[in-house]
mmCIF file of C-alpha atoms (C1' of nucleotides) in Angstrom:
data_model
loop_
_atom_site.group_PDB
_atom_site.id
_atom_site.type_symbol
_atom_site.label_atom_id
_atom_site.label_comp_id
_atom_site.label_asym_id
_atom_site.label_seq_id
_atom_site.Cartn_x
_atom_site.Cartn_y
_atom_site.Cartn_z
ATOM 1 C CA MET F 20 -19.085 -26.728 69.365
ATOM 2 C CA ALA F 21 -20.912 -24.882 72.051
ATOM 3 C CA ASP F 22 -23.479 -25.483 74.573
ATOM 4 C CA TYR F 23 -25.005 -28.329 73.243
ATOM 5 C CA VAL F 24 -22.298 -30.449 73.849
ATOM 6 C CA CYS F 25 -23.311 -33.162 76.569
ATOM 7 C CA VAL F 26 -25.152 -31.825 79.571
ATOM 8 C CA PRO F 27 -24.099 -34.610 81.877
ATOM 9 C CA GLY F 28 -27.415 -33.952 84.033
ATOM 10 C CA HIS F 29 -29.190 -36.661 81.721
ATOM 11 C CA LYS F 30 -27.115 -39.519 81.642
ATOM 12 C CA LYS F 31 -29.239 -40.907 84.603
ATOM 13 C CA GLU F 32 -32.203 -41.171 82.828
ATOM 14 C CA ILE F 33 -30.621 -42.531 79.538
ATOM 15 C CA MET F 34 -29.199 -45.070 81.817
ATOM 16 C CA ALA F 35 -32.623 -45.908 83.287
ATOM 17 C CA VAL F 36 -34.383 -46.497 80.012
ATOM 18 C CA HIS F 37 -31.407 -48.531 79.332
ATOM 19 C CA ASP F 38 -32.045 -50.740 82.190
ATOM 20 C CA ALA F 39 -35.781 -51.260 81.509
ATOM 21 C CA MET F 40 -35.024 -52.199 77.903
ATOM 22 C CA ASP F 41 -32.544 -54.675 79.506
ATOM 23 C CA VAL F 42 -35.443 -56.500 80.848
ATOM 24 C CA LEU F 43 -37.594 -56.020 78.298
ATOM 25 C CA ASN F 44 -35.543 -56.794 75.066
ATOM 26 C CA GLY F 45 -36.378 -59.409 72.418
ATOM 27 C CA LYS F 46 -38.920 -59.134 69.715
ATOM 28 C CA TRP F 47 -42.099 -60.241 71.443
ATOM 29 C CA LYS F 48 -41.542 -59.583 75.484
ATOM 30 C CA ILE F 49 -43.891 -56.127 75.779
ATOM 31 C CA SER F 50 -46.595 -58.045 73.584
ATOM 32 C CA ILE F 51 -46.577 -61.049 75.863
ATOM 33 C CA ILE F 52 -46.725 -58.868 78.911
ATOM 34 C CA SER F 53 -49.821 -57.002 77.493
ATOM 35 C CA SER F 54 -51.502 -60.386 76.689
ATOM 36 C CA ILE F 55 -50.850 -61.505 80.322
ATOM 37 C CA CYS F 56 -51.614 -57.926 81.829
ATOM 38 C CA TYR F 57 -55.100 -57.596 80.078
ATOM 39 C CA TYR F 58 -56.397 -60.935 81.015
ATOM 40 C CA SER F 59 -54.786 -61.114 84.265
ATOM 41 C CA GLU F 60 -54.452 -64.780 83.934
ATOM 42 C CA ARG F 61 -53.426 -66.456 80.420
ATOM 43 C CA ARG F 62 -52.240 -69.829 79.295
ATOM 44 C CA PHE F 63 -49.760 -70.962 76.877
ATOM 45 C CA SER F 64 -51.877 -71.370 73.883
ATOM 46 C CA ASP F 65 -53.882 -68.017 74.629
ATOM 47 C CA ILE F 66 -50.668 -65.991 74.294
ATOM 48 C CA LEU F 67 -49.633 -68.001 71.250
ATOM 49 C CA ASN F 68 -53.188 -66.441 69.699
ATOM 50 C CA ASP F 69 -53.165 -63.045 71.358
ATOM 51 C CA VAL F 70 -49.467 -62.127 69.911
ATOM 52 C CA PRO F 71 -49.381 -61.974 65.911
ATOM 53 C CA GLY F 72 -46.332 -64.138 64.448
ATOM 54 C CA ILE F 73 -44.737 -65.518 67.407
ATOM 55 C CA SER F 74 -44.090 -69.324 67.403
ATOM 56 C CA ASN F 75 -43.971 -71.551 70.384
ATOM 57 C CA LYS F 76 -40.341 -71.720 70.478
ATOM 58 C CA MET F 77 -39.774 -67.877 70.740
ATOM 59 C CA LEU F 78 -42.920 -68.042 73.050
ATOM 60 C CA SER F 79 -41.405 -70.461 75.530
ATOM 61 C CA LYS F 80 -38.126 -68.880 75.441
ATOM 62 C CA GLU F 81 -39.309 -65.437 76.354
ATOM 63 C CA LEU F 82 -41.460 -66.469 79.147
ATOM 64 C CA LYS F 83 -38.801 -68.219 80.652
ATOM 65 C CA GLU F 84 -36.959 -65.185 80.295
ATOM 66 C CA LEU F 85 -39.489 -63.002 81.651
ATOM 67 C CA GLU F 86 -40.024 -65.753 84.833
ATOM 68 C CA LEU F 87 -36.087 -65.423 85.581
ATOM 69 C CA ASN F 88 -36.812 -61.826 85.798
ATOM 70 C CA LYS F 89 -39.552 -62.277 88.347
ATOM 71 C CA LEU F 90 -42.336 -60.527 85.871
ATOM 72 C CA ILE F 91 -44.526 -63.151 85.716
ATOM 73 C CA SER F 92 -45.405 -66.187 87.466
ATOM 74 C CA ARG F 93 -46.161 -69.957 86.132
ATOM 75 C CA THR F 94 -48.431 -72.097 87.571
ATOM 76 C CA VAL F 95 -49.205 -75.841 86.341
ATOM 77 C CA LEU F 96 -52.939 -76.928 87.281
ATOM 78 C CA ASP F 97 -53.334 -80.393 87.623
ATOM 79 C CA THR F 98 -55.668 -81.166 84.894
ATOM 80 C CA GLN F 99 -55.891 -83.422 82.159
ATOM 81 C CA PRO F 100 -54.363 -82.609 80.069
ATOM 82 C CA ILE F 101 -52.210 -80.241 82.302
ATOM 83 C CA THR F 102 -53.035 -76.548 81.992
ATOM 84 C CA VAL F 103 -50.400 -73.636 82.724
ATOM 85 C CA GLN F 104 -51.230 -70.195 83.783
ATOM 86 C CA TYR F 105 -49.163 -67.272 83.594
ATOM 87 C CA LYS F 106 -49.748 -64.236 85.485
ATOM 88 C CA LEU F 107 -48.106 -60.721 86.258
ATOM 89 C CA THR F 108 -46.449 -60.806 89.355
ATOM 90 C CA GLU F 109 -46.737 -57.920 91.747
ATOM 91 C CA TYR F 110 -43.520 -56.942 90.369
ATOM 92 C CA GLY F 111 -44.971 -57.178 87.040
ATOM 93 C CA LYS F 112 -47.790 -55.157 87.751
ATOM 94 C CA THR F 113 -45.687 -52.073 88.175
ATOM 95 C CA LEU F 114 -45.136 -52.312 84.324
ATOM 96 C CA GLN F 115 -48.886 -51.751 83.830
ATOM 97 C CA THR F 116 -48.523 -48.090 83.590
ATOM 98 C CA ILE F 117 -46.256 -48.788 80.761
ATOM 99 C CA ILE F 118 -48.219 -51.239 79.099
ATOM 100 C CA ASN F 119 -51.068 -48.650 79.095
ATOM 101 C CA ASN F 120 -49.317 -46.188 77.695
ATOM 102 C CA LEU F 121 -48.105 -48.097 75.058
ATOM 103 C CA ALA F 122 -51.797 -49.038 73.983
ATOM 104 C CA ASP F 123 -52.856 -45.781 73.954
ATOM 105 C CA TRP F 124 -50.006 -44.333 71.865
ATOM 106 C CA GLY F 125 -50.665 -47.317 69.640
ATOM 107 C CA MET F 126 -53.960 -46.692 68.836
ATOM 108 C CA GLU F 127 -53.282 -43.111 68.367
ATOM 109 C CA HIS F 128 -50.532 -44.271 65.884
ATOM 110 C CA ARG F 129 -52.857 -46.599 64.047
ATOM 111 C CA LYS F 130 -55.566 -43.793 63.397
ATOM 112 C CA MET F 131 -52.622 -41.701 61.884
ATOM 113 C CA ILE F 132 -51.116 -44.264 59.529
ATOM 114 C CA THR F 133 -54.638 -45.726 58.323
ATOM 115 C CA GLY F 134 -57.652 -43.098 57.983
ATOM 116 C CA LYS F 135 -56.116 -40.273 59.559
ATOM 117 C CA MET J 26 -61.741 -75.037 79.507
ATOM 118 C CA ALA J 27 -64.049 -72.461 81.328
ATOM 119 C CA ASP J 28 -64.369 -69.234 81.265
ATOM 120 C CA TYR J 29 -60.770 -68.019 81.393
ATOM 121 C CA VAL J 30 -60.767 -68.650 77.652
ATOM 122 C CA CYS J 31 -60.263 -65.949 75.346
ATOM 123 C CA VAL J 32 -62.320 -62.927 76.368
ATOM 124 C CA PRO J 33 -62.437 -61.011 72.664
ATOM 125 C CA GLY J 34 -62.905 -57.639 74.749
ATOM 126 C CA HIS J 35 -58.976 -57.040 75.028
ATOM 127 C CA LYS J 36 -57.652 -57.860 71.613
ATOM 128 C CA LYS J 37 -58.041 -54.418 70.712
ATOM 129 C CA GLU J 38 -55.621 -53.260 73.327
ATOM 130 C CA ILE J 39 -52.921 -55.998 72.506
ATOM 131 C CA MET J 40 -53.234 -55.137 68.999
ATOM 132 C CA ALA J 41 -52.407 -51.707 70.031
ATOM 133 C CA VAL J 42 -49.319 -52.636 71.540
ATOM 134 C CA HIS J 43 -48.251 -54.557 69.258
ATOM 135 C CA ASP J 44 -48.615 -51.699 66.402
ATOM 136 C CA ALA J 45 -46.448 -49.133 69.048
ATOM 137 C CA MET J 46 -43.859 -51.849 69.145
ATOM 138 C CA ASP J 47 -44.006 -52.413 65.403
ATOM 139 C CA VAL J 48 -42.461 -48.599 65.160
ATOM 140 C CA LEU J 49 -40.117 -49.144 68.271
ATOM 141 C CA ASN J 50 -38.898 -52.318 67.313
ATOM 142 C CA GLY J 51 -34.809 -52.874 67.276
ATOM 143 C CA LYS J 52 -32.622 -53.452 70.057
ATOM 144 C CA TRP J 53 -31.693 -49.586 70.379
ATOM 145 C CA LYS J 54 -34.598 -47.526 69.106
ATOM 146 C CA ILE J 55 -35.899 -46.525 72.471
ATOM 147 C CA SER J 56 -32.544 -45.913 74.093
ATOM 148 C CA ILE J 57 -31.947 -43.603 71.045
ATOM 149 C CA ILE J 58 -35.206 -41.587 71.471
ATOM 150 C CA SER J 59 -34.431 -41.103 74.927
ATOM 151 C CA SER J 60 -31.203 -39.696 74.189
ATOM 152 C CA ILE J 61 -32.659 -37.312 71.913
ATOM 153 C CA CYS J 62 -35.767 -36.404 73.894
ATOM 154 C CA TYR J 63 -33.633 -35.587 77.134
ATOM 155 C CA TYR J 64 -31.240 -33.252 75.291
ATOM 156 C CA SER J 65 -33.945 -32.088 73.076
ATOM 157 C CA GLU J 66 -31.383 -32.206 70.439
ATOM 158 C CA ARG J 67 -28.496 -34.152 69.883
ATOM 159 C CA ARG J 68 -25.684 -35.013 67.445
ATOM 160 C CA PHE J 69 -24.783 -38.179 66.024
ATOM 161 C CA SER J 70 -21.441 -38.754 68.466
ATOM 162 C CA ASP J 71 -23.314 -37.722 71.261
ATOM 163 C CA ILE J 72 -26.013 -40.343 70.787
ATOM 164 C CA LEU J 73 -22.964 -42.784 70.344
ATOM 165 C CA ASN J 74 -21.651 -41.774 73.900
ATOM 166 C CA ASP J 75 -25.267 -41.877 75.235
ATOM 167 C CA VAL J 76 -26.188 -45.310 74.434
ATOM 168 C CA PRO J 77 -23.746 -47.965 75.760
ATOM 169 C CA GLY J 78 -22.580 -50.526 73.553
ATOM 170 C CA ILE J 79 -24.190 -49.091 70.017
ATOM 171 C CA SER J 80 -22.246 -49.095 66.934
ATOM 172 C CA ASN J 81 -22.192 -46.408 64.180
ATOM 173 C CA LYS J 82 -23.568 -48.966 61.833
ATOM 174 C CA MET J 83 -26.542 -49.632 63.983
ATOM 175 C CA LEU J 84 -27.449 -46.122 65.016
ATOM 176 C CA SER J 85 -27.251 -45.114 61.309
ATOM 177 C CA LYS J 86 -29.671 -47.802 60.739
ATOM 178 C CA GLU J 87 -32.069 -46.913 63.477
ATOM 179 C CA LEU J 88 -32.136 -43.174 62.949
ATOM 180 C CA LYS J 89 -33.018 -43.742 59.534
ATOM 181 C CA GLU J 90 -35.919 -46.183 60.478
ATOM 182 C CA LEU J 91 -36.957 -43.529 63.112
ATOM 183 C CA GLU J 92 -36.752 -40.664 60.742
ATOM 184 C CA LEU J 93 -38.930 -42.548 58.354
ATOM 185 C CA ASN J 94 -41.774 -42.949 60.807
ATOM 186 C CA LYS J 95 -41.396 -39.402 61.627
ATOM 187 C CA LEU J 96 -40.485 -39.825 65.017
ATOM 188 C CA ILE J 97 -37.400 -37.729 64.821
ATOM 189 C CA SER J 98 -36.015 -34.879 62.479
ATOM 190 C CA ARG J 99 -32.601 -34.727 60.915
ATOM 191 C CA THR J 100 -31.180 -31.207 60.241
ATOM 192 C CA VAL J 101 -27.530 -30.647 58.737
ATOM 193 C CA LEU J 102 -25.738 -27.357 59.999
ATOM 194 C CA ASP J 103 -23.338 -25.922 57.618
ATOM 195 C CA THR J 104 -20.344 -26.019 59.844
ATOM 196 C CA GLN J 105 -16.809 -27.192 59.051
ATOM 197 C CA PRO J 106 -16.926 -30.197 59.449
ATOM 198 C CA ILE J 107 -20.812 -30.452 59.028
ATOM 199 C CA THR J 108 -22.902 -30.848 62.384
ATOM 200 C CA VAL J 109 -26.154 -32.903 62.121
ATOM 201 C CA GLN J 110 -28.772 -32.451 64.653
ATOM 202 C CA TYR J 111 -31.349 -34.844 65.491
ATOM 203 C CA LYS J 112 -34.601 -33.525 67.365
ATOM 204 C CA LEU J 113 -37.787 -35.282 68.239
ATOM 205 C CA THR J 114 -40.867 -34.127 65.812
ATOM 206 C CA GLU J 115 -43.862 -33.089 67.342
ATOM 207 C CA TYR J 116 -44.961 -36.209 66.684
ATOM 208 C CA GLY J 117 -42.343 -37.976 68.364
ATOM 209 C CA LYS J 118 -43.030 -35.794 71.374
ATOM 210 C CA THR J 119 -45.818 -37.791 71.924
ATOM 211 C CA LEU J 120 -43.828 -40.667 72.872
ATOM 212 C CA GLN J 121 -42.212 -38.390 76.045
ATOM 213 C CA THR J 122 -44.668 -39.932 78.678
ATOM 214 C CA ILE J 123 -43.632 -43.590 77.562
ATOM 215 C CA ILE J 124 -40.006 -42.423 78.053
ATOM 216 C CA ASN J 125 -40.407 -40.898 81.243
ATOM 217 C CA ASN J 126 -42.370 -43.967 82.481
ATOM 218 C CA LEU J 127 -39.772 -46.293 81.307
ATOM 219 C CA ALA J 128 -37.137 -44.377 82.891
ATOM 220 C CA ASP J 129 -38.933 -44.178 86.444
ATOM 221 C CA TRP J 130 -39.302 -47.849 85.990
ATOM 222 C CA GLY J 131 -35.820 -48.584 85.354
ATOM 223 C CA MET J 132 -34.893 -46.566 88.133
ATOM 224 C CA GLU J 133 -36.592 -48.457 90.505
ATOM 225 C CA HIS J 134 -35.601 -51.914 88.857
ATOM 226 C CA ARG J 135 -31.963 -50.956 89.135
ATOM 227 C CA LYS J 136 -32.339 -50.391 92.963
ATOM 228 C CA MET J 137 -34.138 -53.660 93.279
ATOM 229 C CA ILE J 138 -31.484 -55.751 91.439
ATOM 230 C CA THR J 139 -28.385 -54.100 93.131
ATOM 231 C CA GLY J 140 -28.444 -52.732 96.559
ATOM 232 C CA LYS J 141 -32.430 -53.106 97.290
ATOM 233 C "C1'" DC S 13 -52.143 -78.978 76.368
ATOM 234 C "C1'" DA S 14 -47.540 -77.247 77.047
ATOM 235 C "C1'" DG S 15 -44.060 -77.406 75.713
ATOM 236 C "C1'" DT S 16 -38.843 -79.639 73.837
ATOM 237 C "C1'" DA S 17 -35.752 -80.679 69.887
ATOM 238 C "C1'" DT S 18 -33.387 -80.072 65.433
ATOM 239 C "C1'" DC S 19 -32.175 -78.266 61.257
ATOM 240 C "C1'" DC S 20 -31.729 -74.622 58.533
ATOM 241 C "C1'" DA S 21 -32.361 -69.936 56.346
ATOM 242 C "C1'" DA S 22 -32.011 -65.071 57.107
ATOM 243 C "C1'" DA S 23 -31.431 -61.036 59.788
ATOM 244 C "C1'" DG S 24 -28.460 -58.673 63.401
ATOM 245 C "C1'" DG S 25 -24.940 -56.913 64.487
ATOM 246 C "C1'" DG S 26 -19.731 -55.802 65.966
ATOM 247 C "C1'" DA S 27 -14.934 -54.659 64.339
ATOM 248 C "C1'" DT S 28 -12.380 -52.178 61.181
ATOM 249 C "C1'" DA S 29 -11.802 -49.058 57.288
ATOM 250 C "C1'" DC S 30 -12.719 -45.651 54.710
ATOM 251 C "C1'" DT S 31 -15.040 -40.980 52.537
ATOM 252 C "C1'" DG S 32 -16.974 -35.930 51.921
ATOM 253 C "C1'" DC V 14 -18.098 -35.014 62.183
ATOM 254 C "C1'" DA V 15 -21.432 -38.015 60.302
ATOM 255 C "C1'" DG V 16 -21.750 -41.318 58.173
ATOM 256 C "C1'" DT V 17 -20.847 -45.936 54.500
ATOM 257 C "C1'" DA V 18 -18.818 -50.245 53.083
ATOM 258 C "C1'" DT V 19 -17.276 -54.589 53.754
ATOM 259 C "C1'" DC V 20 -16.233 -58.757 56.060
ATOM 260 C "C1'" DC V 21 -17.914 -62.478 58.995
ATOM 261 C "C1'" DC V 22 -19.687 -64.586 63.277
ATOM 262 C "C1'" DT V 23 -23.687 -64.900 65.997
ATOM 263 C "C1'" DT V 24 -28.415 -64.708 67.145
ATOM 264 C "C1'" DT V 25 -33.013 -64.913 65.687
ATOM 265 C "C1'" DG V 26 -36.256 -67.600 64.645
ATOM 266 C "C1'" DG V 27 -39.839 -70.027 61.625
ATOM 267 C "C1'" DA V 28 -41.284 -75.112 60.084
ATOM 268 C "C1'" DT V 29 -41.667 -79.325 61.122
ATOM 269 C "C1'" DA V 30 -41.947 -83.494 64.554
ATOM 270 C "C1'" DC V 31 -42.165 -85.084 68.815
ATOM 271 C "C1'" DT V 32 -43.112 -86.130 74.018
ATOM 272 C "C1'" DG V 33 -45.406 -86.282 78.654
#
DNA sequence: CAGTATCCAAAGGGATACTG
DNA sequence: CAGTATCCCTTTGGATACTG
């Protein structure tokens, strides 16, 4: 029991990470954002194809939450049948750095667990 | 149905993000990593205090998964009673950039949803 | 196409008590 | 201190069918 006991100086950073994860919670949210991010605009069925394993029910639910948090916008185009486009909002675009870092890390990780 | 249909060029990045999230899944994993990351070494009960709302059962479970994925190491110190220290492995440290980005984003996000 | 509705199984996860 | 074990309710989420 010595000086490795709680150094209060870092509580702020840990809470900040927690705040971020509060918005990005859910099994699929980050993958959905990355799909929209890399294509700049994306339709419902496109995202369904981009994200391996997601169901339409879950996609619908998580898109709603992302829209509520102002990270993405939803635009209905008046085609027949209708088309819906999802885009990152200006605020959502502030996540691009994180998405890019995750993609970089994921590629390195894949190298490591597969071929080396 | 035009040129906004799937541009195959980005599938790789989306899969990479997916691969990363495969390791970082679970409600608590990223918060746990950030706790260990910012203190460089951390004990079980410390992390329990750092991460708001987590239970010992969940902490135990997710620590095991992180250890299995070689992101953290677990060292038992021969004190009375015993002390266990968790640290990031060299591989786990490659996540530091992501953690820092999330902390930055979380702070900005908090500013936005609270006082502005 | 872009969802919604319903059913239901499985996993998540909190509370509490217990152990070395 | 650092967990494990158990109980049990809640949430997740897949499959399928349906709608404007």
